[in-house]
PDB file of C-alpha atoms in Angstrom:
ATOM      1  CA  UNK A   1       0.463  -0.080   0.080  1.00  0.00           C
ATOM      2  CA  UNK A   2       3.118   2.042   1.009  1.00  0.00           C
ATOM      3  CA  UNK A   3       4.372   1.288  -2.560  1.00  0.00           C
ATOM      4  CA  UNK A   4       1.277   1.953  -3.898  1.00  0.00           C
ATOM      5  CA  UNK A   5       0.696   5.505  -2.655  1.00  0.00           C
ATOM      6  CA  UNK A   6       4.378   6.760  -3.097  1.00  0.00           C
ATOM      7  CA  UNK A   7       3.755   5.851  -6.699  1.00  0.00           C
ATOM      8  CA  UNK A   8       0.912   7.679  -7.220  1.00  0.00           C
ATOM      9  CA  UNK A   9       2.372  10.731  -5.168  1.00  0.00           C
ATOM     10  CA  UNK A  10       5.649  10.338  -7.852  1.00  0.00           C
ATOM     11  CA  UNK A  11       2.565  10.587 -10.984  1.00  0.00           C
ATOM     12  CA  UNK A  12       1.161  13.648  -9.222  1.00  0.00           C
ATOM     13  CA  UNK A  13       4.491  15.758  -8.973  1.00  0.00           C
ATOM     14  CA  UNK A  14       5.289  14.974 -11.988  1.00  0.00           C
ATOM     15  CA  UNK A  15       2.130  15.778 -13.677  1.00  0.00           C
ATOM     16  CA  UNK A  16       2.027  18.850 -12.039  1.00  0.00           C
ATOM     17  CA  UNK A  17       5.921  19.420 -12.660  1.00  0.00           C
ATOM     18  CA  UNK A  18       4.780  18.997 -16.758  1.00  0.00           C
ATOM     19  CA  UNK A  19       1.980  20.978 -16.241  1.00  0.00           C
ATOM     20  CA  UNK A  20       3.850  23.782 -15.081  1.00  0.00           C
ATOM     21  CA  UNK A  21       6.264  23.444 -17.385  1.00  0.00           C
ATOM     22  CA  UNK A  22       4.002  23.498 -20.548  1.00  0.00           C
ATOM     23  CA  UNK A  23       2.549  26.821 -18.530  1.00  0.00           C
ATOM     24  CA  UNK A  24       5.930  28.364 -18.667  1.00  0.00           C
ATOM     25  CA  UNK A  25       6.600  28.037 -22.483  1.00  0.00           C
ATOM     26  CA  UNK A  26       2.716  28.719 -22.960  1.00  0.00           C
ATOM     27  CA  UNK A  27       2.772  32.069 -21.673  1.00  0.00           C
ATOM     28  CA  UNK A  28       5.417  34.773 -21.583  1.00  0.00           C
ATOM     29  CA  UNK A  29       7.641  34.858 -17.931  1.00  0.00           C
ATOM     30  CA  UNK A  30       5.517  37.990 -16.839  1.00  0.00           C
ATOM     31  CA  UNK A  31       2.287  36.341 -17.314  1.00  0.00           C
ATOM     32  CA  UNK A  32       3.202  33.429 -16.057  1.00  0.00           C
ATOM     33  CA  UNK A  33       4.752  34.933 -12.470  1.00  0.00           C
ATOM     34  CA  UNK A  34       1.298  36.757 -12.750  1.00  0.00           C
ATOM     35  CA  UNK A  35      -0.391  33.293 -12.482  1.00  0.00           C
ATOM     36  CA  UNK A  36       1.286  31.859  -9.800  1.00  0.00           C
ATOM     37  CA  UNK A  37       0.563  35.151  -8.059  1.00  0.00           C
ATOM     38  CA  UNK A  38      -3.057  34.492  -8.309  1.00  0.00           C
ATOM     39  CA  UNK A  39      -2.677  31.348  -7.010  1.00  0.00           C
ATOM     40  CA  UNK A  40      -0.838  31.882  -4.514  1.00  0.00           C
ATOM     41  CA  UNK A  41      -3.785  34.460  -3.174  1.00  0.00           C
ATOM     42  CA  UNK A  42      -6.496  31.585  -3.754  1.00  0.00           C
ATOM     43  CA  UNK A  43      -7.545  32.334  -6.478  1.00  0.00           C
ATOM     44  CA  UNK A  44      -8.840  29.338  -8.264  1.00  0.00           C
ATOM     45  CA  UNK A  45      -6.933  28.122 -11.212  1.00  0.00           C
ATOM     46  CA  UNK A  46      -9.775  28.959 -14.134  1.00  0.00           C
ATOM     47  CA  UNK A  47      -9.919  32.169 -12.922  1.00  0.00           C
ATOM     48  CA  UNK A  48      -6.845  32.562 -12.426  1.00  0.00           C
ATOM     49  CA  UNK A  49      -6.839  31.586 -16.446  1.00  0.00           C
ATOM     50  CA  UNK A  50      -9.529  33.544 -17.623  1.00  0.00           C
ATOM     51  CA  UNK A  51      -7.444  36.513 -15.828  1.00  0.00           C
ATOM     52  CA  UNK A  52      -4.708  36.028 -17.842  1.00  0.00           C
ATOM     53  CA  UNK A  53      -6.089  35.478 -21.260  1.00  0.00           C
ATOM     54  CA  UNK A  54      -8.310  38.514 -20.707  1.00  0.00           C
ATOM     55  CA  UNK A  55      -4.727  40.572 -19.803  1.00  0.00           C
ATOM     56  CA  UNK A  56      -2.611  38.808 -22.859  1.00  0.00           C
ATOM     57  CA  UNK A  57      -5.899  40.106 -25.534  1.00  0.00           C
ATOM     58  CA  UNK A  58      -6.396  43.550 -23.904  1.00  0.00           C
ATOM     59  CA  UNK A  59      -2.939  44.707 -23.298  1.00  0.00           C
ATOM     60  CA  UNK A  60      -0.962  46.878 -25.668  1.00  0.00           C
ATOM     61  CA  UNK A  61       2.356  45.533 -26.079  1.00  0.00           C
ATOM     62  CA  UNK A  62       4.308  48.011 -24.379  1.00  0.00           C
ATOM     63  CA  UNK A  63       2.187  46.798 -21.429  1.00  0.00           C
ATOM     64  CA  UNK A  64       3.340  43.314 -21.527  1.00  0.00           C
ATOM     65  CA  UNK A  65       6.560  43.479 -19.730  1.00  0.00           C
ATOM     66  CA  UNK A  66       5.593  45.670 -16.759  1.00  0.00           C
ATOM     67  CA  UNK A  67       3.756  43.644 -14.314  1.00  0.00           C
ATOM     68  CA  UNK A  68       2.373  46.327 -12.073  1.00  0.00           C
ATOM     69  CA  UNK A  69       0.428  47.535 -15.167  1.00  0.00           C
ATOM     70  CA  UNK A  70      -0.191  44.055 -15.872  1.00  0.00           C
ATOM     71  CA  UNK A  71      -1.820  43.583 -12.482  1.00  0.00           C
ATOM     72  CA  UNK A  72      -3.750  47.065 -11.963  1.00  0.00           C
ATOM     73  CA  UNK A  73      -5.603  45.384 -15.076  1.00  0.00           C
ATOM     74  CA  UNK A  74      -6.044  42.277 -13.560  1.00  0.00           C
ATOM     75  CA  UNK A  75      -7.595  44.189  -9.963  1.00  0.00           C
ATOM     76  CA  UNK A  76      -9.837  46.320 -12.635  1.00  0.00           C
ATOM     77  CA  UNK A  77     -11.626  43.601 -14.066  1.00  0.00           C
ATOM     78  CA  UNK A  78     -12.271  42.140 -10.353  1.00  0.00           C
ATOM     79  CA  UNK A  79     -13.346  45.504  -9.309  1.00  0.00           C
ATOM     80  CA  UNK A  80     -15.557  45.309 -12.220  1.00  0.00           C
ATOM     81  CA  UNK A  81     -17.272  42.147 -10.459  1.00  0.00           C
ATOM     82  CA  UNK A  82     -18.001  43.709  -7.613  1.00  0.00           C
ATOM     83  CA  UNK A  83     -20.643  45.344  -6.291  1.00  0.00           C
ATOM     84  CA  UNK A  84     -21.723  47.228  -2.902  1.00  0.00           C
ATOM     85  CA  UNK A  85     -24.781  48.971  -1.298  1.00  0.00           C
ATOM     86  CA  UNK A  86     -22.368  51.271   0.962  1.00  0.00           C
ATOM     87  CA  UNK A  87     -23.381  52.359   4.649  1.00  0.00           C
ATOM     88  CA  UNK A  88     -26.915  51.308   6.327  1.00  0.00           C
ATOM     89  CA  UNK A  89     -29.180  54.376   5.317  1.00  0.00           C
ATOM     90  CA  UNK A  90     -31.761  55.484   7.960  1.00  0.00           C
ATOM     91  CA  UNK A  91     -34.629  56.547   7.086  1.00  0.00           C
ATOM     92  CA  UNK A  92     -36.548  59.358   9.164  1.00  0.00           C
ATOM     93  CA  UNK A  93     -39.868  57.437   8.378  1.00  0.00           C
ATOM     94  CA  UNK A  94     -39.776  54.903  11.421  1.00  0.00           C
ATOM     95  CA  UNK A  95     -37.587  52.453  12.639  1.00  0.00           C
ATOM     96  CA  UNK A  96     -35.369  50.803   9.451  1.00  0.00           C
ATOM     97  CA  UNK A  97     -35.217  46.849  10.511  1.00  0.00           C
ATOM     98  CA  UNK A  98     -31.935  45.118   9.656  1.00  0.00           C
ATOM     99  CA  UNK A  99     -31.437  41.723  10.545  1.00  0.00           C
ATOM    100  CA  UNK A 100     -27.878  39.604   9.971  1.00  0.00           C
ATOM    101  CA  UNK A 101     -28.121  35.730   9.119  1.00  0.00           C
ATOM    102  CA  UNK A 102     -25.436  33.129   8.514  1.00  0.00           C
ATOM    103  CA  UNK A 103     -23.520  30.405   9.978  1.00  0.00           C
ATOM    104  CA  UNK A 104     -21.983  29.856  13.491  1.00  0.00           C
ATOM    105  CA  UNK A 105     -19.056  31.052  14.173  1.00  0.00           C
ATOM    106  CA  UNK A 106     -18.369  34.138  11.301  1.00  0.00           C
ATOM    107  CA  UNK A 107     -19.192  36.836  13.915  1.00  0.00           C
ATOM    108  CA  UNK A 108     -22.532  37.926  13.615  1.00  0.00           C
ATOM    109  CA  UNK A 109     -22.549  39.331  16.937  1.00  0.00           C
ATOM    110  CA  UNK A 110     -19.408  41.238  17.237  1.00  0.00           C
ATOM    111  CA  UNK A 111     -20.625  42.627  13.646  1.00  0.00           C
ATOM    112  CA  UNK A 112     -23.799  43.640  15.075  1.00  0.00           C
ATOM    113  CA  UNK A 113     -22.032  45.658  18.276  1.00  0.00           C
ATOM    114  CA  UNK A 114     -19.534  47.430  15.472  1.00  0.00           C
ATOM    115  CA  UNK A 115     -22.472  48.742  14.021  1.00  0.00           C
ATOM    116  CA  UNK A 116     -24.566  49.449  16.563  1.00  0.00           C
ATOM    117  CA  UNK A 117     -21.871  51.386  18.497  1.00  0.00           C
ATOM    118  CA  UNK A 118     -21.050  53.278  15.134  1.00  0.00           C
ATOM    119  CA  UNK A 119     -24.421  54.370  14.843  1.00  0.00           C
ATOM    120  CA  UNK A 120     -25.306  55.237  18.161  1.00  0.00           C
ATOM    121  CA  UNK A 121     -21.868  56.923  18.970  1.00  0.00           C
ATOM    122  CA  UNK A 122     -20.518  58.357  16.252  1.00  0.00           C
ATOM    123  CA  UNK A 123     -23.857  58.713  13.947  1.00  0.00           C
ATOM    124  CA  UNK A 124     -26.123  59.931  16.753  1.00  0.00           C
ATOM    125  CA  UNK A 125     -28.676  57.324  15.433  1.00  0.00           C
ATOM    126  CA  UNK A 126     -31.124  56.019  17.579  1.00  0.00           C
ATOM    127  CA  UNK A 127     -30.394  52.250  17.911  1.00  0.00           C
ATOM    128  CA  UNK A 128     -32.196  49.185  19.511  1.00  0.00           C
ATOM    129  CA  UNK A 129     -31.099  45.829  19.378  1.00  0.00           C
ATOM    130  CA  UNK A 130     -33.304  42.796  18.747  1.00  0.00           C
ATOM    131  CA  UNK A 131     -31.596  38.941  19.353  1.00  0.00           C
ATOM    132  CA  UNK A 132     -32.932  35.644  18.574  1.00  0.00           C
ATOM    133  CA  UNK A 133     -29.968  33.246  19.372  1.00  0.00           C
ATOM    134  CA  UNK A 134     -31.390  31.436  22.405  1.00  0.00           C
ATOM    135  CA  UNK A 135     -29.171  28.806  21.709  1.00  0.00           C
ATOM    136  CA  UNK A 136     -26.094  30.247  22.717  1.00  0.00           C
ATOM    137  CA  UNK A 137     -26.872  32.106  25.948  1.00  0.00           C
ATOM    138  CA  UNK A 138     -22.949  33.337  26.023  1.00  0.00           C
ATOM    139  CA  UNK A 139     -24.299  35.215  22.731  1.00  0.00           C
ATOM    140  CA  UNK A 140     -26.905  36.917  24.447  1.00  0.00           C
ATOM    141  CA  UNK A 141     -24.873  37.825  27.207  1.00  0.00           C
ATOM    142  CA  UNK A 142     -22.334  39.475  24.793  1.00  0.00           C
ATOM    143  CA  UNK A 143     -24.689  41.422  23.163  1.00  0.00           C
ATOM    144  CA  UNK A 144     -26.260  42.620  26.617  1.00  0.00           C
ATOM    145  CA  UNK A 145     -22.669  43.976  27.435  1.00  0.00           C
ATOM    146  CA  UNK A 146     -22.720  46.125  24.654  1.00  0.00           C
ATOM    147  CA  UNK A 147     -25.512  47.067  25.083  1.00  0.00           C
ATOM    148  CA  UNK A 148     -25.379  47.970  28.446  1.00  0.00           C
ATOM    149  CA  UNK A 149     -22.459  49.686  28.118  1.00  0.00           C
ATOM    150  CA  UNK A 150     -23.566  52.225  25.020  1.00  0.00           C
ATOM    151  CA  UNK A 151     -27.119  52.470  26.311  1.00  0.00           C
ATOM    152  CA  UNK A 152     -29.114  50.634  24.013  1.00  0.00           C
ATOM    153  CA  UNK A 153     -32.891  49.232  24.593  1.00  0.00           C
ATOM    154  CA  UNK A 154     -32.549  44.794  23.727  1.00  0.00           C
ATOM    155  CA  UNK A 155     -35.056  42.553  23.240  1.00  0.00           C
ATOM    156  CA  UNK A 156     -34.612  39.176  23.462  1.00  0.00           C
ATOM    157  CA  UNK A 157     -37.024  36.867  21.545  1.00  0.00           C
ATOM    158  CA  UNK A 158     -37.714  33.086  21.021  1.00  0.00           C
ATOM    159  CA  UNK A 159     -40.767  32.871  19.133  1.00  0.00           C
ATOM    160  CA  UNK A 160     -42.715  34.882  16.307  1.00  0.00           C
ATOM    161  CA  UNK A 161     -44.909  36.303  18.686  1.00  0.00           C
ATOM    162  CA  UNK A 162     -42.534  38.022  20.435  1.00  0.00           C
ATOM    163  CA  UNK A 163     -40.590  39.057  17.740  1.00  0.00           C
ATOM    164  CA  UNK A 164     -43.679  40.799  16.299  1.00  0.00           C
ATOM    165  CA  UNK A 165     -44.044  42.420  20.115  1.00  0.00           C
ATOM    166  CA  UNK A 166     -40.327  43.262  20.533  1.00  0.00           C
ATOM    167  CA  UNK A 167     -40.341  44.976  16.462  1.00  0.00           C
ATOM    168  CA  UNK A 168     -43.223  47.220  17.853  1.00  0.00           C
ATOM    169  CA  UNK A 169     -41.714  48.536  20.966  1.00  0.00           C
ATOM    170  CA  UNK A 170     -38.419  49.093  18.994  1.00  0.00           C
ATOM    171  CA  UNK A 171     -40.427  51.295  16.560  1.00  0.00           C
ATOM    172  CA  UNK A 172     -39.937  54.625  17.752  1.00  0.00           C
ATOM    173  CA  UNK A 173     -36.293  54.118  17.229  1.00  0.00           C
ATOM    174  CA  UNK A 174     -34.258  54.978  14.135  1.00  0.00           C
ATOM    175  CA  UNK A 175     -32.293  51.511  13.704  1.00  0.00           C
ATOM    176  CA  UNK A 176     -33.714  48.063  15.002  1.00  0.00           C
ATOM    177  CA  UNK A 177     -30.364  45.356  14.066  1.00  0.00           C
ATOM    178  CA  UNK A 178     -31.393  42.287  15.360  1.00  0.00           C
ATOM    179  CA  UNK A 179     -28.999  39.239  15.627  1.00  0.00           C
ATOM    180  CA  UNK A 180     -29.739  35.658  14.746  1.00  0.00           C
ATOM    181  CA  UNK A 181     -28.813  32.506  15.971  1.00  0.00           C
ATOM    182  CA  UNK A 182     -25.925  30.883  13.836  1.00  0.00           C
ATOM    183  CA  UNK A 183     -27.844  28.596  11.273  1.00  0.00           C
ATOM    184  CA  UNK A 184     -26.058  25.660   9.291  1.00  0.00           C
ATOM    185  CA  UNK A 185     -26.910  26.097   5.586  1.00  0.00           C
ATOM    186  CA  UNK A 186     -27.502  22.006   5.598  1.00  0.00           C
ATOM    187  CA  UNK A 187     -30.577  22.232   7.947  1.00  0.00           C
ATOM    188  CA  UNK A 188     -33.330  23.387   5.879  1.00  0.00           C
ATOM    189  CA  UNK A 189     -35.605  22.975   9.167  1.00  0.00           C
ATOM    190  CA  UNK A 190     -33.796  25.698  11.056  1.00  0.00           C
ATOM    191  CA  UNK A 191     -33.600  27.913   7.940  1.00  0.00           C
ATOM    192  CA  UNK A 192     -37.103  27.641   7.275  1.00  0.00           C
ATOM    193  CA  UNK A 193     -37.260  28.817  11.192  1.00  0.00           C
ATOM    194  CA  UNK A 194     -35.243  31.717  10.317  1.00  0.00           C
ATOM    195  CA  UNK A 195     -37.718  32.616   7.919  1.00  0.00           C
ATOM    196  CA  UNK A 196     -40.755  32.840   9.675  1.00  0.00           C
ATOM    197  CA  UNK A 197     -38.943  35.289  12.011  1.00  0.00           C
ATOM    198  CA  UNK A 198     -38.153  37.415   9.727  1.00  0.00           C
ATOM    199  CA  UNK A 199     -41.236  37.082   7.983  1.00  0.00           C
ATOM    200  CA  UNK A 200     -42.553  38.586  11.168  1.00  0.00           C
ATOM    201  CA  UNK A 201     -40.010  41.021  11.802  1.00  0.00           C
ATOM    202  CA  UNK A 202     -40.431  42.522   8.656  1.00  0.00           C
ATOM    203  CA  UNK A 203     -37.161  42.991   8.133  1.00  0.00           C
ATOM    204  CA  UNK A 204     -36.078  45.854   5.861  1.00  0.00           C
ATOM    205  CA  UNK A 205     -32.898  44.810   4.766  1.00  0.00           C
ATOM    206  CA  UNK A 206     -31.279  41.083   5.853  1.00  0.00           C
ATOM    207  CA  UNK A 207     -27.358  40.843   5.386  1.00  0.00           C
ATOM    208  CA  UNK A 208     -25.756  37.397   5.155  1.00  0.00           C
ATOM    209  CA  UNK A 209     -22.763  36.829   7.267  1.00  0.00           C
ATOM    210  CA  UNK A 210     -19.567  34.874   5.854  1.00  0.00           C
ATOM    211  CA  UNK A 211     -16.478  34.215   6.741  1.00  0.00           C
ATOM    212  CA  UNK A 212     -13.761  35.281   4.521  1.00  0.00           C
ATOM    213  CA  UNK A 213     -11.303  32.141   5.741  1.00  0.00           C
ATOM    214  CA  UNK A 214     -14.004  29.453   4.294  1.00  0.00           C
ATOM    215  CA  UNK A 215     -13.191  27.975   1.259  1.00  0.00           C
ATOM    216  CA  UNK A 216     -14.762  28.887  -2.213  1.00  0.00           C
ATOM    217  CA  UNK A 217     -17.178  25.721  -2.366  1.00  0.00           C
ATOM    218  CA  UNK A 218     -18.476  26.159   1.164  1.00  0.00           C
ATOM    219  CA  UNK A 219     -19.252  30.262   0.412  1.00  0.00           C
ATOM    220  CA  UNK A 220     -21.049  29.632  -2.701  1.00  0.00           C
ATOM    221  CA  UNK A 221     -23.341  27.079  -1.140  1.00  0.00           C
ATOM    222  CA  UNK A 222     -23.644  28.492   2.029  1.00  0.00           C
ATOM    223  CA  UNK A 223     -25.324  31.791  -0.091  1.00  0.00           C
ATOM    224  CA  UNK A 224     -27.079  29.635  -2.335  1.00  0.00           C
ATOM    225  CA  UNK A 225     -29.174  28.066   1.400  1.00  0.00           C
ATOM    226  CA  UNK A 226     -29.385  31.438   3.017  1.00  0.00           C
ATOM    227  CA  UNK A 227     -30.928  32.771  -0.032  1.00  0.00           C
ATOM    228  CA  UNK A 228     -34.065  31.443   1.128  1.00  0.00           C
ATOM    229  CA  UNK A 229     -34.877  33.752   3.819  1.00  0.00           C
ATOM    230  CA  UNK A 230     -34.569  36.650   1.366  1.00  0.00           C
ATOM    231  CA  UNK A 231     -30.987  38.011   1.852  1.00  0.00           C
ATOM    232  CA  UNK A 232     -30.526  41.750   0.607  1.00  0.00           C
ATOM    233  CA  UNK A 233     -26.735  41.880   0.741  1.00  0.00           C
ATOM    234  CA  UNK A 234     -23.297  40.336   1.981  1.00  0.00           C
ATOM    235  CA  UNK A 235     -21.016  41.170   5.161  1.00  0.00           C
ATOM    236  CA  UNK A 236     -17.512  39.888   5.300  1.00  0.00           C
ATOM    237  CA  UNK A 237     -15.758  38.786   8.338  1.00  0.00           C
ATOM    238  CA  UNK A 238     -12.211  38.088   9.207  1.00  0.00           C
ATOM    239  CA  UNK A 239     -10.303  39.401   6.015  1.00  0.00           C
ATOM    240  CA  UNK A 240      -7.004  39.484   8.848  1.00  0.00           C
ATOM    241  CA  UNK A 241      -7.005  36.260   9.243  1.00  0.00           C
ATOM    242  CA  UNK A 242      -8.055  34.823   5.722  1.00  0.00           C
ATOM    243  CA  UNK A 243      -4.314  33.810   4.063  1.00  0.00           C
ATOM    244  CA  UNK A 244      -5.964  34.759   0.702  1.00  0.00           C
ATOM    245  CA  UNK A 245      -8.897  36.802  -0.501  1.00  0.00           C
ATOM    246  CA  UNK A 246      -9.070  34.938  -3.834  1.00  0.00           C
ATOM    247  CA  UNK A 247     -11.609  32.019  -2.326  1.00  0.00           C
ATOM    248  CA  UNK A 248     -14.605  35.418  -2.413  1.00  0.00           C
ATOM    249  CA  UNK A 249     -14.402  35.907  -6.452  1.00  0.00           C
ATOM    250  CA  UNK A 250     -16.466  32.824  -6.906  1.00  0.00           C
ATOM    251  CA  UNK A 251     -18.825  33.881  -4.192  1.00  0.00           C
ATOM    252  CA  UNK A 252     -19.312  36.990  -5.542  1.00  0.00           C
ATOM    253  CA  UNK A 253     -19.863  35.928  -8.823  1.00  0.00           C
ATOM    254  CA  UNK A 254     -22.643  33.404  -7.887  1.00  0.00           C
ATOM    255  CA  UNK A 255     -24.568  34.939  -5.224  1.00  0.00           C
ATOM    256  CA  UNK A 256     -24.650  38.021  -6.791  1.00  0.00           C
ATOM    257  CA  UNK A 257     -25.499  39.894  -3.274  1.00  0.00           C
ATOM    258  CA  UNK A 258     -23.766  43.828  -3.086  1.00  0.00           C
ATOM    259  CA  UNK A 259     -21.644  43.651  -0.415  1.00  0.00           C
ATOM    260  CA  UNK A 260     -22.110  46.063   2.814  1.00  0.00           C
ATOM    261  CA  UNK A 261     -19.552  46.170   4.923  1.00  0.00           C
ATOM    262  CA  UNK A 262     -16.042  44.579   5.653  1.00  0.00           C
ATOM    263  CA  UNK A 263     -14.634  43.541   9.120  1.00  0.00           C
ATOM    264  CA  UNK A 264     -11.137  42.786   9.770  1.00  0.00           C
ATOM    265  CA  UNK A 265     -10.709  42.100  13.462  1.00  0.00           C
ATOM    266  CA  UNK A 266     -12.684  42.169  16.629  1.00  0.00           C
ATOM    267  CA  UNK A 267     -12.061  45.478  18.149  1.00  0.00           C
ATOM    268  CA  UNK A 268     -15.767  46.985  18.764  1.00  0.00           C
ATOM    269  CA  UNK A 269     -16.667  49.526  17.444  1.00  0.00           C
ATOM    270  CA  UNK A 270     -13.279  49.615  14.862  1.00  0.00           C
ATOM    271  CA  UNK A 271     -12.255  47.329  12.305  1.00  0.00           C
ATOM    272  CA  UNK A 272     -15.523  47.382   9.833  1.00  0.00           C
ATOM    273  CA  UNK A 273     -15.665  49.430   7.231  1.00  0.00           C
ATOM    274  CA  UNK A 274     -18.318  49.719   4.277  1.00  0.00           C
ATOM    275  CA  UNK A 275     -17.436  47.458   1.209  1.00  0.00           C
ATOM    276  CA  UNK A 276     -15.898  49.769  -1.486  1.00  0.00           C
ATOM    277  CA  UNK A 277     -15.064  48.104  -5.201  1.00  0.00           C
ATOM    278  CA  UNK A 278     -11.592  49.499  -5.356  1.00  0.00           C
ATOM    279  CA  UNK A 279      -9.963  48.219  -2.046  1.00  0.00           C
ATOM    280  CA  UNK A 280     -11.494  44.626  -1.755  1.00  0.00           C
ATOM    281  CA  UNK A 281      -9.906  44.453  -5.575  1.00  0.00           C
ATOM    282  CA  UNK A 282      -6.386  45.129  -4.154  1.00  0.00           C
ATOM    283  CA  UNK A 283      -7.119  43.316  -0.793  1.00  0.00           C
ATOM    284  CA  UNK A 284      -7.825  40.308  -3.039  1.00  0.00           C
ATOM    285  CA  UNK A 285      -4.227  40.832  -5.425  1.00  0.00           C
ATOM    286  CA  UNK A 286      -2.415  41.659  -2.175  1.00  0.00           C
ATOM    287  CA  UNK A 287      -1.612  44.833  -3.376  1.00  0.00           C
TER     288      UNK A 287
END
């Protein structure tokens, strides 16, 4: 068995060597190094080839020996594929109800706290909190701690009826931020429960929170499952923990949700910013 495994590994190494050698022969040296740079930041091989081929077709001959220009062209391509919404818009016509949804461990509660603190302390907006995360007592207490520090009203709900009542009690405010329990994208029953809660809340916006450290396939599948609850925007967290951000590109192509915010740390109210195409494209490329 060990001999078979060693033989398989040797065949794999030889195949990779031949493929890289073939790539180096097919591409000019500058483009080949650019291709490997894309792979290094977790851009999938198919996407990396697409970008390189587009650069090869579009670039002038005078640009083909300038890596900086070629990389800037790819950054522009990525930028053109990113849609953003800008920060939350608070209306004067009653409370804007914004829910954050997503799988466990992506940073929903911390993101809620950052948004609440920024809008309350910096924008002077009247903010209220609702949490339906009754599965994790620690998450409720974490949010309650933030609410107490910045003097925000907070409601804890566990049923659709309680949700209606909580939204009514906070309807005099400008912004109501809703924290929800983490849901596995494979648990269709829990997804439907979440959908019922959001329907009762009559949420104006539903932001899907995803961690940028997850793989491309997982991100795409999770976004597809949560689309059933009516997601309207996307928040990407933990950019500071990701080894590369190229895994985000298939997600942005497939789910078609505009980006609202990016987070890159645990500090409240800092480490959050409205998503911006130019900055994210360059973050993806490590520029």
